[in-house]
Amino acid sequence: MGYINNNTGYLEHHTLSSRSVIKKNMYALITPDGLVKNNIYGFENCDISILSSPLLGASFTDYIITVKENGRNLCGIGNESEEIFLFVIEGSLLVYNDNEKAGLTAGGFFFSPASFKLYFQNNSNNNAKILLYKRKYKPLNNLSPKTISGNINNIPYKNFEEMDSVFIKDLLPANDFAYDFNFHILMFKSGAGHGYLETHIQEHGAYILSGKGMYNLDNKWYGVEKDDYIFMASYCIQGGYCVGKDDFIYIYSKDCNRDAEL
């Protein structure tokens, strides 16, 4: 199986310890150390680890994947009820479904609606690192979301909740009821943070792209940094702030545009 960061074998200078914290059905902080590689059918030349899943308490599944040279999935990801979102953290990748194809570089993303399978392949000589998100689509009034591809570098930041040191980007249409989730980029300048601790029905899966922060999960504070992953369940108290001089930036998912189910 192996560690996804390739730190295998005996640890010469450390005792067995971890910053990771797992509170099933509430929250999780998952660091790169200790993540094991999984063998999943269809993923060729890929180091893949499952982050969030229903076994953790999430209604979705997040994967972190290193796609090596000639790495690919040509069997297709998703089915008639599953929608897929792919984000390129590093490198480049060809990504496509049955009606659109895109060559993505770092910061690129691709949304594939339910009923379309998503495919990818690495045609470069370098590794690509991607975040992959999968969830069951919740239909509404025969609305049909469309395939969307783009790059976060082409989307301008907006002030987050009228603060001049916290900024947000929406990767999917924010107020279109055809879409039942969105992905956002949230950036905190040095010393900036949420204006309050949030408590809401929506779930989050967040992958930290840069910087360091302190994050409150269910009224407990944790230090977090680049390449850490955070799962936040419905009604988990949450919020954070930037520490250090570098911007604290993460990409996160959020279910939206649907009423609560009974």
Short mmCIF file of C-alpha atoms in Angstrom, two decimals:
data_model
loop_
_atom_site.label_atom_id
_atom_site.label_comp_id
_atom_site.label_asym_id
_atom_site.label_seq_id
_atom_site.Cartn_x
_atom_site.Cartn_y
_atom_site.Cartn_z
CA MET A 1 0.00 0.00 0.00
CA GLY A 2 2.63 2.56 0.97
CA TYR A 3 2.37 6.17 2.03
CA ILE A 4 1.17 8.60 -0.62
CA ASN A 5 4.09 10.94 0.24
CA ASN A 6 6.51 8.01 -0.29
CA ASN A 7 7.76 8.07 3.32
CA THR A 8 7.97 4.31 3.78
CA GLY A 9 9.98 2.12 6.08
CA TYR A 10 11.26 2.94 9.54
CA LEU A 11 11.23 6.54 10.74
CA GLU A 12 14.75 7.12 12.05
CA HIS A 13 14.25 10.44 13.83
CA HIS A 14 10.60 10.37 14.88
CA THR A 15 8.31 8.43 17.15
CA LEU A 16 4.96 7.26 15.80
CA SER A 17 2.79 10.37 15.83
CA SER A 18 0.44 12.29 13.60
CA ARG A 19 -1.27 15.67 13.33
CA SER A 20 -4.28 13.96 11.76
CA VAL A 21 -7.51 13.92 13.76
CA ILE A 22 -10.58 11.85 12.86
CA LYS A 23 -13.97 12.51 14.44
CA LYS A 24 -16.36 10.46 12.32
CA ASN A 25 -19.59 12.16 11.30
CA MET A 26 -18.27 15.52 12.53
CA TYR A 27 -14.86 16.50 11.14
CA ALA A 28 -11.44 15.27 10.11
CA LEU A 29 -8.01 16.80 9.64
CA ILE A 30 -5.97 14.54 7.35
CA THR A 31 -2.29 15.24 6.74
CA PRO A 32 -0.15 13.72 3.95
CA ASP A 33 1.79 11.59 6.43
CA GLY A 34 0.03 8.26 6.83
CA LEU A 35 -2.13 8.44 3.70
CA VAL A 36 -1.88 5.07 2.00
CA LYS A 37 -2.14 4.37 -1.71
CA ASN A 38 -5.21 2.54 -2.99
CA ASN A 39 -5.61 0.27 -5.98
CA ILE A 40 -8.81 1.29 -7.76
CA TYR A 41 -9.95 -0.23 -11.03
CA GLY A 42 -9.54 2.05 -14.03
CA PHE A 43 -6.80 4.26 -12.56
CA GLU A 44 -3.54 3.43 -14.35
CA ASN A 45 -0.13 4.74 -13.22
CA CYS A 46 -1.80 6.70 -10.45
CA ASP A 47 -1.03 7.04 -6.75
CA ILE A 48 -4.51 7.54 -5.31
CA SER A 49 -5.79 7.98 -1.78
CA ILE A 50 -9.39 8.37 -0.63
CA LEU A 51 -9.87 11.34 1.70
CA SER A 52 -13.58 11.79 2.48
CA SER A 53 -16.17 9.08 1.92
CA PRO A 54 -19.50 7.94 3.42
CA LEU A 55 -17.46 5.80 5.84
CA LEU A 56 -16.14 9.03 7.33
CA GLY A 57 -19.59 10.60 7.38
CA ALA A 58 -19.52 12.55 4.13
CA SER A 59 -22.21 12.40 1.44
CA PHE A 60 -19.44 12.69 -1.19
CA THR A 61 -16.04 11.19 -1.92
CA ASP A 62 -12.80 13.15 -2.30
CA TYR A 63 -9.59 11.69 -3.74
CA ILE A 64 -6.05 13.06 -3.93
CA ILE A 65 -4.26 11.60 -6.93
CA THR A 66 -0.77 11.80 -8.39
CA VAL A 67 -1.10 11.02 -12.10
CA LYS A 68 2.27 9.82 -13.34
CA GLU A 69 3.60 9.88 -16.90
CA ASN A 70 1.07 8.00 -19.07
CA GLY A 71 -1.28 7.87 -16.10
CA ARG A 72 -4.93 7.80 -17.04
CA ASN A 73 -8.47 6.62 -16.51
CA LEU A 74 -10.02 5.56 -19.77
CA CYS A 75 -12.71 3.38 -18.17
CA GLY A 76 -14.53 6.51 -17.04
CA ILE A 77 -15.44 7.90 -13.62
CA GLY A 78 -19.08 8.36 -12.64
CA ASN A 79 -22.40 6.99 -13.86
CA GLU A 80 -25.97 8.07 -14.61
CA SER A 81 -26.44 9.39 -11.05
CA GLU A 82 -22.93 10.63 -10.13
CA GLU A 83 -21.40 14.00 -10.95
CA ILE A 84 -17.66 14.61 -10.98
CA PHE A 85 -15.41 17.61 -10.33
CA LEU A 86 -11.68 17.49 -11.09
CA PHE A 87 -9.14 20.16 -10.06
CA VAL A 88 -5.48 20.25 -11.14
CA ILE A 89 -3.19 21.25 -8.27
CA GLU A 90 0.08 20.70 -10.16
CA GLY A 91 1.07 19.70 -13.69
CA SER A 92 -1.15 19.28 -16.73
CA LEU A 93 -3.84 16.83 -17.81
CA LEU A 94 -6.18 16.12 -20.69
CA VAL A 95 -9.70 15.78 -19.28
CA TYR A 96 -12.91 15.02 -21.16
CA ASN A 97 -16.40 13.57 -21.10
CA ASP A 98 -18.81 12.71 -23.91
CA ASN A 99 -19.41 16.31 -24.97
CA GLU A 100 -16.34 18.39 -24.04
CA LYS A 101 -12.55 18.10 -23.89
CA ALA A 102 -10.06 20.39 -22.13
CA GLY A 103 -6.32 20.53 -21.67
CA LEU A 104 -5.90 21.63 -18.06
CA THR A 105 -2.86 23.15 -16.38
CA ALA A 106 -2.34 24.03 -12.71
CA GLY A 107 -5.49 25.75 -11.45
CA GLY A 108 -7.64 24.10 -14.12
CA PHE A 109 -10.94 22.45 -13.31
CA PHE A 110 -13.56 20.33 -15.07
CA PHE A 111 -17.14 19.63 -13.97
CA SER A 112 -18.90 16.63 -15.55
CA PRO A 113 -22.67 16.28 -14.89
CA ALA A 114 -24.37 13.04 -13.90
CA SER A 115 -24.95 10.65 -16.84
CA PHE A 116 -21.53 11.56 -18.34
CA LYS A 117 -18.41 9.62 -17.49
CA LEU A 118 -15.22 11.61 -17.00
CA TYR A 119 -11.88 10.52 -18.45
CA PHE A 120 -8.33 11.83 -18.07
CA GLN A 121 -4.82 11.13 -19.24
CA ASN A 122 -1.38 12.59 -18.58
CA ASN A 123 0.41 13.12 -21.89
CA SER A 124 3.36 15.02 -20.38
CA ASN A 125 6.65 13.80 -18.95
CA ASN A 126 5.84 15.21 -15.51
CA ASN A 127 3.51 14.12 -12.73
CA ALA A 128 0.16 15.83 -12.31
CA LYS A 129 -1.50 16.21 -8.92
CA ILE A 130 -5.29 16.42 -8.82
CA LEU A 131 -8.20 16.63 -6.41
CA LEU A 132 -11.19 14.55 -7.54
CA TYR A 133 -14.70 14.94 -6.12
CA LYS A 134 -17.68 12.62 -6.68
CA ARG A 135 -21.26 12.85 -5.40
CA LYS A 136 -24.78 11.72 -6.28
CA TYR A 137 -26.71 14.40 -8.12
CA LYS A 138 -30.00 15.61 -6.61
CA PRO A 139 -32.32 16.40 -9.55
CA LEU A 140 -34.66 19.41 -9.39
CA ASN A 141 -37.54 20.28 -11.75
CA ASN A 142 -35.90 18.69 -14.80
CA LEU A 143 -33.04 21.20 -14.66
CA SER A 144 -29.84 20.03 -16.36
CA PRO A 145 -26.37 21.29 -15.40
CA LYS A 146 -23.84 21.69 -18.21
CA THR A 147 -20.23 20.61 -18.49
CA ILE A 148 -17.93 23.40 -17.30
CA SER A 149 -14.16 23.77 -17.58
CA GLY A 150 -11.92 26.68 -16.70
CA ASN A 151 -8.98 27.88 -14.64
CA ILE A 152 -9.01 29.69 -11.32
CA ASN A 153 -6.34 32.08 -12.61
CA ASN A 154 -8.93 33.50 -15.02
CA ILE A 155 -11.53 34.11 -12.29
CA PRO A 156 -11.21 37.36 -10.30
CA TYR A 157 -11.34 37.36 -6.52
CA LYS A 158 -14.29 39.01 -4.77
CA ASN A 159 -14.35 40.35 -1.24
CA PHE A 160 -15.68 37.72 1.12
CA GLU A 161 -18.50 39.05 3.29
CA GLU A 162 -17.35 42.66 2.79
CA MET A 163 -13.92 42.05 4.36
CA ASP A 164 -10.94 43.67 2.64
CA SER A 165 -8.44 40.95 3.56
CA VAL A 166 -10.46 37.80 2.78
CA PHE A 167 -11.35 36.91 -0.82
CA ILE A 168 -13.35 34.24 -2.65
CA LYS A 169 -13.76 32.78 -6.13
CA ASP A 170 -16.78 30.78 -7.34
CA LEU A 171 -15.84 28.04 -9.78
CA LEU A 172 -19.39 27.02 -10.76
CA PRO A 173 -22.48 29.24 -11.27
CA ALA A 174 -23.42 30.48 -7.81
CA ASN A 175 -27.17 30.99 -8.25
CA ASP A 176 -28.12 28.41 -10.88
CA PHE A 177 -30.45 25.78 -9.40
CA ALA A 178 -29.33 23.23 -11.98
CA TYR A 179 -26.20 22.80 -9.84
CA ASP A 180 -26.46 21.21 -6.39
CA PHE A 181 -22.90 21.99 -5.27
CA ASN A 182 -20.13 24.49 -5.88
CA PHE A 183 -16.38 24.74 -5.46
CA HIS A 184 -14.74 27.88 -4.11
CA ILE A 185 -11.26 29.24 -3.56
CA LEU A 186 -10.92 31.12 -0.27
CA MET A 187 -7.88 33.31 0.44
CA PHE A 188 -6.90 34.92 3.75
CA LYS A 189 -4.19 37.55 3.87
CA SER A 190 -1.75 37.47 6.78
CA GLY A 191 -3.65 37.81 10.06
CA ALA A 192 -7.08 37.66 8.40
CA GLY A 193 -9.81 35.16 9.27
CA HIS A 194 -13.48 34.40 9.22
CA GLY A 195 -15.62 37.09 10.78
CA TYR A 196 -17.36 34.50 12.95
CA LEU A 197 -17.49 30.75 13.53
CA GLU A 198 -19.95 29.21 11.07
CA THR A 199 -22.60 26.60 11.83
CA HIS A 200 -24.66 25.38 8.86
CA ILE A 201 -26.22 22.38 7.17
CA GLN A 202 -23.73 22.31 4.29
CA GLU A 203 -20.76 19.94 4.25
CA HIS A 204 -17.24 20.90 3.17
CA GLY A 205 -14.20 19.10 1.90
CA ALA A 206 -11.25 21.53 1.90
CA TYR A 207 -7.75 21.06 0.48
CA ILE A 208 -5.12 23.61 1.51
CA LEU A 209 -3.22 24.98 -1.47
CA SER A 210 -0.79 27.33 0.30
CA GLY A 211 0.14 28.93 3.59
CA LYS A 212 -0.63 28.05 7.18
CA GLY A 213 -3.60 28.65 9.42
CA MET A 214 -5.37 27.87 12.63
CA TYR A 215 -8.73 26.16 12.12
CA ASN A 216 -11.57 25.72 14.58
CA LEU A 217 -13.47 22.45 14.22
CA ASP A 218 -16.26 21.81 16.72
CA ASN A 219 -14.72 24.42 19.05
CA LYS A 220 -11.23 22.91 18.98
CA TRP A 221 -8.30 24.67 17.32
CA TYR A 222 -5.85 22.90 15.01
CA GLY A 223 -2.80 24.08 13.12
CA VAL A 224 -3.12 23.37 9.40
CA GLU A 225 -0.83 23.86 6.41
CA LYS A 226 -0.32 23.25 2.70
CA ASP A 227 -1.46 19.81 1.50
CA ASP A 228 -3.61 19.17 4.58
CA TYR A 229 -7.23 18.16 4.00
CA ILE A 230 -10.23 19.04 6.18
CA PHE A 231 -13.66 17.41 6.18
CA MET A 232 -16.48 19.33 7.88
CA ALA A 233 -19.84 17.63 8.35
CA SER A 234 -23.24 19.29 8.54
CA TYR A 235 -23.50 21.59 11.58
CA CYS A 236 -19.84 21.29 12.48
CA ILE A 237 -18.70 24.58 14.02
CA GLN A 238 -15.94 25.89 11.76
CA GLY A 239 -13.74 28.85 10.95
CA GLY A 240 -10.11 29.80 10.68
CA TYR A 241 -7.47 32.44 10.22
CA CYS A 242 -4.11 32.88 8.52
CA VAL A 243 -0.84 32.66 10.42
CA GLY A 244 2.53 33.63 9.01
CA LYS A 245 3.35 35.97 6.14
CA ASP A 246 2.08 33.83 3.22
CA ASP A 247 -1.54 33.88 2.04
CA PHE A 248 -3.63 31.02 3.44
CA ILE A 249 -5.55 29.58 0.48
CA TYR A 250 -7.75 26.53 0.13
CA ILE A 251 -10.23 25.04 -2.33
CA TYR A 252 -13.42 23.64 -0.87
CA SER A 253 -16.70 22.04 -1.91
CA LYS A 254 -20.12 23.10 -0.66
CA ASP A 255 -23.50 21.53 -1.36
CA CYS A 256 -26.10 24.20 -2.20
CA ASN A 257 -29.36 25.10 -3.94
CA ARG A 258 -31.41 22.31 -2.34
CA ASP A 259 -33.88 22.19 0.57
CA ALA A 260 -33.33 19.92 3.55
CA GLU A 261 -34.80 16.44 3.10
CA LEU A 262 -37.18 14.78 5.54
#
